[in-house]
mmCIF file of C-alpha atoms and ligand atoms in Angstrom:
data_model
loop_
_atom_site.group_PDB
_atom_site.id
_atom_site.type_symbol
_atom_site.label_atom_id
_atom_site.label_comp_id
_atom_site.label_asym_id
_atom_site.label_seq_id
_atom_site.Cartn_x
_atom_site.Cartn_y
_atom_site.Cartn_z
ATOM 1 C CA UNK A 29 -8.030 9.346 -26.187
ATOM 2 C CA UNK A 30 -7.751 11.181 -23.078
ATOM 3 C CA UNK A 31 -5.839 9.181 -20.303
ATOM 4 C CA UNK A 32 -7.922 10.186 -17.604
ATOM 5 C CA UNK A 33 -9.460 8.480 -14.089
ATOM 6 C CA UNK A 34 -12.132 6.801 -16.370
ATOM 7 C CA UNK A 35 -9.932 5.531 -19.130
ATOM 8 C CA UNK A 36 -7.593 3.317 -16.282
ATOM 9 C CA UNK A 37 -10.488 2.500 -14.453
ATOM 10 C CA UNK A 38 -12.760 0.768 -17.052
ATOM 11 C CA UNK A 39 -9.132 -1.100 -18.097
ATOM 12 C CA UNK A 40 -8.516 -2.117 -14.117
ATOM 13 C CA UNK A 41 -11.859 -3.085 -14.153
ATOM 14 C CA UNK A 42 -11.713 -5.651 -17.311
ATOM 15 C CA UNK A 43 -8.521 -6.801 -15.837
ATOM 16 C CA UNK A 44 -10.057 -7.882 -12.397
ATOM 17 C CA UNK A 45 -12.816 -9.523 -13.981
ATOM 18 C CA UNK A 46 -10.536 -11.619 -16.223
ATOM 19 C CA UNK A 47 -8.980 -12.760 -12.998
ATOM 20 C CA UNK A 48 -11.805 -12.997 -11.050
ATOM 21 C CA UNK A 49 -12.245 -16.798 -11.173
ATOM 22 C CA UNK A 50 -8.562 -17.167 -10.071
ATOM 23 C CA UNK A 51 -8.350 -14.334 -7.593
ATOM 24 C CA UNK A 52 -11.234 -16.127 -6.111
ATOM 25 C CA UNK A 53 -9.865 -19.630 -5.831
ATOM 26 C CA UNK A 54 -6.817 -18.526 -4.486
ATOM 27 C CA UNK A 55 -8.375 -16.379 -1.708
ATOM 28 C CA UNK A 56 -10.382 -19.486 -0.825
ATOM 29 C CA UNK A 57 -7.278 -21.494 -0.310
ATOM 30 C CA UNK A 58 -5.794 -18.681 1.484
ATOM 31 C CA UNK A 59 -8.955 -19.277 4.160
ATOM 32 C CA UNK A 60 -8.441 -22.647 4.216
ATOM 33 C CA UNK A 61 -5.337 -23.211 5.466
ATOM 34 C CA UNK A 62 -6.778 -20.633 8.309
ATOM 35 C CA UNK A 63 -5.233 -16.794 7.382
ATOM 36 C CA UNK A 64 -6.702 -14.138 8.132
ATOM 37 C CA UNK A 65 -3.939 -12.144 6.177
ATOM 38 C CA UNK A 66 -5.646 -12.094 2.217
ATOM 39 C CA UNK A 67 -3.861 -10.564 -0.114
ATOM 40 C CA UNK A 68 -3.314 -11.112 -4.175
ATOM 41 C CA UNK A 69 -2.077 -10.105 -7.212
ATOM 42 C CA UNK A 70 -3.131 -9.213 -10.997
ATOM 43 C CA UNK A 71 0.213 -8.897 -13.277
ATOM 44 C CA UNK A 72 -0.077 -6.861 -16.732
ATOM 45 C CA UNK A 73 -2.736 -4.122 -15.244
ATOM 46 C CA UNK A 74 -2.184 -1.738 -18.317
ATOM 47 C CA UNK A 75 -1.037 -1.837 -21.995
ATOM 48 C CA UNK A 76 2.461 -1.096 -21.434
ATOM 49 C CA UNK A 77 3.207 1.751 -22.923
ATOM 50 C CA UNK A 78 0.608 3.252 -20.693
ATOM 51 C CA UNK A 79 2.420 2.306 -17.751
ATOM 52 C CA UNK A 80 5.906 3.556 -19.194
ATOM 53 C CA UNK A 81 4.035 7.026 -19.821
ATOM 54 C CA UNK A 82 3.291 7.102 -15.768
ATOM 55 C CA UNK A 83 6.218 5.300 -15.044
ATOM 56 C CA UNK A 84 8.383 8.710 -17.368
ATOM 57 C CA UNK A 85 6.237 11.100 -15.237
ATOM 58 C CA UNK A 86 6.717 9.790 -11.777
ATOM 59 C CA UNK A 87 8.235 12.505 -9.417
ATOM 60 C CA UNK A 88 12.246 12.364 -9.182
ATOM 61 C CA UNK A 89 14.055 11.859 -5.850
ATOM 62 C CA UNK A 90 14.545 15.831 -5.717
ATOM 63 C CA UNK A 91 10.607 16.449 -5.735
ATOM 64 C CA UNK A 92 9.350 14.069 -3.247
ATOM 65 C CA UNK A 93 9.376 14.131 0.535
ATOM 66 C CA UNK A 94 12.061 11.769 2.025
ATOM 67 C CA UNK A 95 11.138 9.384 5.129
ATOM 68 C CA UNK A 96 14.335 8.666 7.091
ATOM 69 C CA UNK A 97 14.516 6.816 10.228
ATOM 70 C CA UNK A 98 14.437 3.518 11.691
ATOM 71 C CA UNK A 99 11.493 2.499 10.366
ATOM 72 C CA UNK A 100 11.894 3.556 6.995
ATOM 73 C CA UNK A 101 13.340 5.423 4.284
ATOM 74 C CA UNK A 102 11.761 6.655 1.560
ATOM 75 C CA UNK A 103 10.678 9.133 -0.790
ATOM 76 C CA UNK A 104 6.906 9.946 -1.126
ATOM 77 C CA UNK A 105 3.835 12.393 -2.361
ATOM 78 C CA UNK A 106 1.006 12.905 -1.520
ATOM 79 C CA UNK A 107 0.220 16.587 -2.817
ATOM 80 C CA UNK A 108 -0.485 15.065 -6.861
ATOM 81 C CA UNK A 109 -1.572 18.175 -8.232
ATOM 82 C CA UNK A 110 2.005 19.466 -7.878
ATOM 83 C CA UNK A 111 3.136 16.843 -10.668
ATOM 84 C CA UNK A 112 1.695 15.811 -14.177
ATOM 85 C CA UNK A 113 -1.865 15.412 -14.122
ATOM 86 C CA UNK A 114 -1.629 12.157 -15.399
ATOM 87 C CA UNK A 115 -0.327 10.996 -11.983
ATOM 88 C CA UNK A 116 -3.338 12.141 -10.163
ATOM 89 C CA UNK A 117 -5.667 10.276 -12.781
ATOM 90 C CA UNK A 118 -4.102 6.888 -12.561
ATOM 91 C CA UNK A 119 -3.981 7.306 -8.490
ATOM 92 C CA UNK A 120 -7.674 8.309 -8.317
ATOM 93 C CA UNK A 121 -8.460 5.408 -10.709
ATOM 94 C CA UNK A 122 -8.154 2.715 -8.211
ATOM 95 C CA UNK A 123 -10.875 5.091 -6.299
ATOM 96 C CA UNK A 124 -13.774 4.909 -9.017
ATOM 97 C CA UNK A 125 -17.134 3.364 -8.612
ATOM 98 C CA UNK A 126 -16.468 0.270 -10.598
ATOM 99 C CA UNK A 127 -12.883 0.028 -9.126
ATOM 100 C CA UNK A 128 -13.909 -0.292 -5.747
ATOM 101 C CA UNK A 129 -17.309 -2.755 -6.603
ATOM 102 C CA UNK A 130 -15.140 -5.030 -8.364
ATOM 103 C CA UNK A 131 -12.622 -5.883 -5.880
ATOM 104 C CA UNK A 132 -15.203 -5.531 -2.961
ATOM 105 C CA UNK A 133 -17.369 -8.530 -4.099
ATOM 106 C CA UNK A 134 -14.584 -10.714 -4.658
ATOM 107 C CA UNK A 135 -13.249 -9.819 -1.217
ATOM 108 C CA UNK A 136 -17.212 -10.609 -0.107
ATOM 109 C CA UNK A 137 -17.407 -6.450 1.559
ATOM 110 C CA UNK A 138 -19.869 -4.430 0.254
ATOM 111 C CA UNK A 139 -19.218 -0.914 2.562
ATOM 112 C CA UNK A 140 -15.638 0.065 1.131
ATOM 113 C CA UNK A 141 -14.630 3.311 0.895
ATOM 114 C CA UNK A 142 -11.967 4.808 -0.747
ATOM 115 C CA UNK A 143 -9.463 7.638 0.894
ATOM 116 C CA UNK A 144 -9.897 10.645 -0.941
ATOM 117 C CA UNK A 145 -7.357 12.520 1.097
ATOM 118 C CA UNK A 146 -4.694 9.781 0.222
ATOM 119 C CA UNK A 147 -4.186 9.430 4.161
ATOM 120 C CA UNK A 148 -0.798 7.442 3.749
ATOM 121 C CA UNK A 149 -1.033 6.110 -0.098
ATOM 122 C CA UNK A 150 -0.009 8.168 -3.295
ATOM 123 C CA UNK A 151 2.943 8.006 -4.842
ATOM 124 C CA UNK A 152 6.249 6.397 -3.562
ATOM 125 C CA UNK A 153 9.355 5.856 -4.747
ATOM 126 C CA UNK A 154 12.694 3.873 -3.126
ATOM 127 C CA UNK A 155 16.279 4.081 -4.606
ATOM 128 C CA UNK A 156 18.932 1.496 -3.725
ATOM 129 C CA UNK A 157 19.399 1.438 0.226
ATOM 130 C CA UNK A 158 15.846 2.437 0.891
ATOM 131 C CA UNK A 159 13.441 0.541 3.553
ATOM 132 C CA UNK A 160 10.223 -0.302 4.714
ATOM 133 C CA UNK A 161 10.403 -2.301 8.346
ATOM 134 C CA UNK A 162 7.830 -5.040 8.782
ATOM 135 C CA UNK A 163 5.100 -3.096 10.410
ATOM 136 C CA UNK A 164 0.942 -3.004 10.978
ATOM 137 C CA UNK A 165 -0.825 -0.483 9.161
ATOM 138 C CA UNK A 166 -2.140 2.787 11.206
ATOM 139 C CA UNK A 167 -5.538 0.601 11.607
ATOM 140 C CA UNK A 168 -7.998 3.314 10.917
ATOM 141 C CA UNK A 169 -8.280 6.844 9.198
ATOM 142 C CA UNK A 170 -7.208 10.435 9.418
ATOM 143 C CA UNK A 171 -10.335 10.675 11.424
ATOM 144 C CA UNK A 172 -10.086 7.821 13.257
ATOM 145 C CA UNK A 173 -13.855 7.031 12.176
ATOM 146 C CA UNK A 174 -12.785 3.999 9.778
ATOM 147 C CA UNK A 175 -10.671 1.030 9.705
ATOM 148 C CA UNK A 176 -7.968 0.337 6.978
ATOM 149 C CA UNK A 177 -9.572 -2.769 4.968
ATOM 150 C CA UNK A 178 -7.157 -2.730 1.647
ATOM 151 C CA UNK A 179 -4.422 -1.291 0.824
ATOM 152 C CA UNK A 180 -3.576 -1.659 -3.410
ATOM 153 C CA UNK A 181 -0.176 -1.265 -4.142
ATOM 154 C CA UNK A 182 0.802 -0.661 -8.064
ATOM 155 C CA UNK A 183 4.156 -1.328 -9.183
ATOM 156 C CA UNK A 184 5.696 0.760 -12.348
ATOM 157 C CA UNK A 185 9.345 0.372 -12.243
ATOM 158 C CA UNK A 186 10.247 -1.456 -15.422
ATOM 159 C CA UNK A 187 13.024 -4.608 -15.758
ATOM 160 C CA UNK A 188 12.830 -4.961 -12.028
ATOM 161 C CA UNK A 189 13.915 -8.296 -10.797
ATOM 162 C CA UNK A 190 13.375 -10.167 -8.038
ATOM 163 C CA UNK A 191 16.930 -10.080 -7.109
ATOM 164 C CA UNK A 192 17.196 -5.989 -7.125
ATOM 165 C CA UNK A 193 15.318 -5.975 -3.832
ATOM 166 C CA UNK A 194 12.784 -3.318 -2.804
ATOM 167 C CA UNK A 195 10.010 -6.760 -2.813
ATOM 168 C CA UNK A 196 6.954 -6.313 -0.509
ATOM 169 C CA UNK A 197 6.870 -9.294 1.892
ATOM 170 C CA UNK A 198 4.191 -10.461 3.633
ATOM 171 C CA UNK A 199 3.972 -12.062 7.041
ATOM 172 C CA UNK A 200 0.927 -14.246 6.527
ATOM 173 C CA UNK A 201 1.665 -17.130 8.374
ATOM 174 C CA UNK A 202 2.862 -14.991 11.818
ATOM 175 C CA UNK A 203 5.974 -13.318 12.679
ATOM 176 C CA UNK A 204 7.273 -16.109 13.988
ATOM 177 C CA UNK A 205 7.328 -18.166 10.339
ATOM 178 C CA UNK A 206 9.062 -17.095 7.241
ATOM 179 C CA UNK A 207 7.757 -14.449 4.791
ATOM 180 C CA UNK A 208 6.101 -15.011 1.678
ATOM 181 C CA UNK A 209 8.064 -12.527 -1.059
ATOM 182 C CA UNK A 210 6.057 -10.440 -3.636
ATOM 183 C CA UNK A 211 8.173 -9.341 -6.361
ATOM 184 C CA UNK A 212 7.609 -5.874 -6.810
ATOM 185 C CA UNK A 213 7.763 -6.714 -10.709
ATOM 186 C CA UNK A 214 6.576 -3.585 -13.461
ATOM 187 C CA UNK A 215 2.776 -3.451 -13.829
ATOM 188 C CA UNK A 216 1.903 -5.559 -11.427
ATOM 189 C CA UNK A 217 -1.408 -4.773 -8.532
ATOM 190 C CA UNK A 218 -0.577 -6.183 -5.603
ATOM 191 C CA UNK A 219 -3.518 -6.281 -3.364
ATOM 192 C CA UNK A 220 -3.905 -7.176 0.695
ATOM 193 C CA UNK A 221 -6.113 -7.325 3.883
ATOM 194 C CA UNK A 222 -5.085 -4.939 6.536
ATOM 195 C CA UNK A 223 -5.752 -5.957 9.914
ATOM 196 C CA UNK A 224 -4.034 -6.252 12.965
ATOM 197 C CA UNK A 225 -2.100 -9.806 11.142
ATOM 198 C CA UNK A 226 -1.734 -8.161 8.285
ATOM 199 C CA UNK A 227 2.166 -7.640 9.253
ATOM 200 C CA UNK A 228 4.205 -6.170 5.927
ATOM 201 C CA UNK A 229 7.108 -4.435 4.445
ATOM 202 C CA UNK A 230 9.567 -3.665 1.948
ATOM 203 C CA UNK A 231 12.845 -5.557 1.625
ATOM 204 C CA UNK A 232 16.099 -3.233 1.017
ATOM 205 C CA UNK A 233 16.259 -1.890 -2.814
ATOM 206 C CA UNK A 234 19.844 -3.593 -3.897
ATOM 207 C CA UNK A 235 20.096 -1.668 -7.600
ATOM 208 C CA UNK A 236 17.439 0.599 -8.994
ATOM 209 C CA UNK A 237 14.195 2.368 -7.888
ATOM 210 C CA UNK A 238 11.009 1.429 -6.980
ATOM 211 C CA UNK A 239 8.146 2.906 -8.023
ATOM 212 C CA UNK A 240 4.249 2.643 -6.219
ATOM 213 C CA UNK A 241 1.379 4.285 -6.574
ATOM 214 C CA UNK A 242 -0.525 3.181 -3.946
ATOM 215 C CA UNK A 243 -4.633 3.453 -2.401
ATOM 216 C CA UNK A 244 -6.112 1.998 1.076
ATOM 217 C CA UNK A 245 -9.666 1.816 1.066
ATOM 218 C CA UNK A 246 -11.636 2.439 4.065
ATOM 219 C CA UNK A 247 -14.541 0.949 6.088
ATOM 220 C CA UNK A 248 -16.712 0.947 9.237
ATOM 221 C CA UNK A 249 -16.166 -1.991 9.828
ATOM 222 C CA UNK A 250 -13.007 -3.997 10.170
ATOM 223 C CA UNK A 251 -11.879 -6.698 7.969
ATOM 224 C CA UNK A 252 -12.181 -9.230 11.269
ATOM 225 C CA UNK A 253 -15.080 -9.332 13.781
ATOM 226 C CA UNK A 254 -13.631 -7.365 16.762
ATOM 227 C CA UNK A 255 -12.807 -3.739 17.089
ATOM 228 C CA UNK A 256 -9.443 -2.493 17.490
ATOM 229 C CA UNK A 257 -7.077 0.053 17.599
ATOM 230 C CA UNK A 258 -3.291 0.930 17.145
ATOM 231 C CA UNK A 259 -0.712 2.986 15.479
ATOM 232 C CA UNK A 260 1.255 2.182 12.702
ATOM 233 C CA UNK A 261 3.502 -1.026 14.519
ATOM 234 C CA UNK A 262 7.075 -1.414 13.256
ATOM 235 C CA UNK A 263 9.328 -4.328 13.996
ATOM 236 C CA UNK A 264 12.848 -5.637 12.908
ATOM 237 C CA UNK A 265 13.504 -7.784 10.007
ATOM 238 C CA UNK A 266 14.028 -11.424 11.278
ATOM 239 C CA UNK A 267 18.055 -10.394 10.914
ATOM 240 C CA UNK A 268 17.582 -7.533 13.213
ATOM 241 C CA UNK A 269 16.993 -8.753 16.444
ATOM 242 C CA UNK A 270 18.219 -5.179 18.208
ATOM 243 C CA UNK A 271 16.272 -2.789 15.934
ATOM 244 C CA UNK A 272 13.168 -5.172 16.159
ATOM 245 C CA UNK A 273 13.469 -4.065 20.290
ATOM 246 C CA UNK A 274 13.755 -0.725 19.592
ATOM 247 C CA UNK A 275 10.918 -0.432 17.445
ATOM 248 C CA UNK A 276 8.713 -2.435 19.699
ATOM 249 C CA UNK A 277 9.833 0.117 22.725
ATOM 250 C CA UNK A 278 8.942 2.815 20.085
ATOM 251 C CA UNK A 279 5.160 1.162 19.236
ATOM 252 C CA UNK A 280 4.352 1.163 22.888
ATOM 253 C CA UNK A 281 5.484 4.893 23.643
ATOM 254 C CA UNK A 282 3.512 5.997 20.070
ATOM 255 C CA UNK A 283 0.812 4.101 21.593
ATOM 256 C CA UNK A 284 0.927 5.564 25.002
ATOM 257 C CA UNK A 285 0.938 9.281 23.582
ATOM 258 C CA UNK A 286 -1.593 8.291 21.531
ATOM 259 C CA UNK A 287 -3.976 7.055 24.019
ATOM 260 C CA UNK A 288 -3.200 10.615 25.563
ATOM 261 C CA UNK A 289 -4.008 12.427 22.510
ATOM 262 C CA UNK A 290 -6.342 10.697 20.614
ATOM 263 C CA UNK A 291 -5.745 12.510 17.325
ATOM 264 C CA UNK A 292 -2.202 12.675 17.732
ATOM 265 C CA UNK A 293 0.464 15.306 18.562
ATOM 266 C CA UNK A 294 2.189 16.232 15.570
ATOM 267 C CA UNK A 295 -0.510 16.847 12.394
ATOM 268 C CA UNK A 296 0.153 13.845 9.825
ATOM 269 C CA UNK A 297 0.850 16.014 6.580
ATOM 270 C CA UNK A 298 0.703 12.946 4.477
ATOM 271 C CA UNK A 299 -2.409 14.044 2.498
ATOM 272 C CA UNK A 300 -3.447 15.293 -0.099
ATOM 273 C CA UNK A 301 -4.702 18.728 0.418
ATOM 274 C CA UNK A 302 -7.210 19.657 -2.266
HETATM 275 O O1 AKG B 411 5.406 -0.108 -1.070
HETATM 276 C C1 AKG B 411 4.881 -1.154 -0.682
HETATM 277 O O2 AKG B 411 4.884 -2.182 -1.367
HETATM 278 C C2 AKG B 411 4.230 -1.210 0.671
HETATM 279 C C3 AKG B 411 3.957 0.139 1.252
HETATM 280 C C4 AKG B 411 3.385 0.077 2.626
HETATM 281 O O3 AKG B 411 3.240 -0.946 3.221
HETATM 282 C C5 AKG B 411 2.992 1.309 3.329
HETATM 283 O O4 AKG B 411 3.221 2.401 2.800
HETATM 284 O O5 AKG B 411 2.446 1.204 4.433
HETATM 285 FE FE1 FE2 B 412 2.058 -0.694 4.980
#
């Protein structure tokens, strides 16, 4: 059997639809209580020793790009054909047909549209001290001609617990209220709104790494009724009440260059160039 695009797919695919009824009633609550901030998750994805075969292929420390600076610090790739094949396959998997048709009528959107390019997703990988600020998403794409609507974050690190850090936390009820914690636990699709709410990041790694391969889908229409527009939005942790000021000074100046230079200044080379 070949372990291709197809092969994770139609297994991703049998997985969601196992969950659906759950997935469903969850998101439903989710409404209820009045957030606008959706997100869920679907635990066991793969047959394990799929996963461990990704997982034993992932790019080390020394072959990834590090991200180091306030906001974060990290190690990611976008450029997959650089790597074993089988890490382009299971990235492009969450990008098939049947992938994308799944998770778009249980989210109730039927014009999602995957990112090709990888503009900010692919692979990433944090090792104990590494970051990810609570931030906003870059709300649209490379071209600035869709919004961000999901982002679908896989985790692949085995034996992680909850306890080793590196957990993606979610701000869905505000920045002002405590954050709901997603344990960035082995084989587990964790999958969320983005929006201009949608405020999100990764807690410190304490012992191990983290592994992520990770898609954003695309659409022309937001996830909300407005239109908007803004840069990727960092802010402290709730501890860091200095950094969070600094990183709000630094949204409003990438924000003010931006409005200058509507494509930006400095060319975003996290894509994949095919
Ligand atoms: O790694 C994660 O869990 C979240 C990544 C993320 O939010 C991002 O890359 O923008
Ligand atoms: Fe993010």
């Amino acid at each position: 059997m070949i372990k291709d695009r197809l092969y994770y797919s139609n297994i991703i695919v049998n997985k969601i639809e196992e969950n659906r009824e759950i997935i469903i009633k969850n998101i439903e609550l989710q409404v209820k209580k009045g957030s606008n901030f959706i997100f869920f998750t679907i635990d066991n994805l793969l047959p394990v020793e799929d996963v461990m075969e990704i997982y034993s292929k992932f790019p080390k420390k020394e072959e990834m790009r590090e991200k180091k600076n306030l906001r974060e610090y990290k190690l990611i790739e976008a450029q997959l054909n650089n790597h074993d094949r089988i890490l382009e396959e299971i990235t492009y998997s969450f990008q098939e047909k049947k992938v994308i048709n799944s998770i778009a009528s249980i989210i109730g959107k039927d014009d999602i549209i995957a990112d090709e390019f990888l503009y900010a997703g692919g692979l990433s990988r944090m090792e104990e001290g590494n970051y990810l600020n609570p931030h906003l998403d870059n709300s649209h794409d490379k071209d600035r001609s869709l919004y961000r609507v999901l982002n679908l974050l896989y985790y692949i690190t085995p034996n992680r617990e909850i306890e080793d850090g590196g957990n993606l936390e979610l701000w869905d009820k505000g920045l002002k209220n405590d954050q709901t914690v997603i344990h960035s636990k082995f084989n587990r699709l964790a999958i969320m709104v983005t929006n201009k709410e949608s405020w999100h990041g990764v807690s410190k790694v304490k012992k191990g790494n983290r592994c992520c391969v990770s898609n954003y889908y695309f659409s022309k229409k937001p996830m909300s009724t407005d239109d908007y527009f803004h840069v990727t939005s960092f802010r402290g942790f709730p501890d860091q009440k200095i950094k969070d000021i600094i990183l709000q000074g630094d949204t409003i100046l990438r924000t003010s260059i931006r409005k200058l230079f509507p494509k930006g200044i400095v060319k975003n080379n996290h894509i994949y160039k095919k």
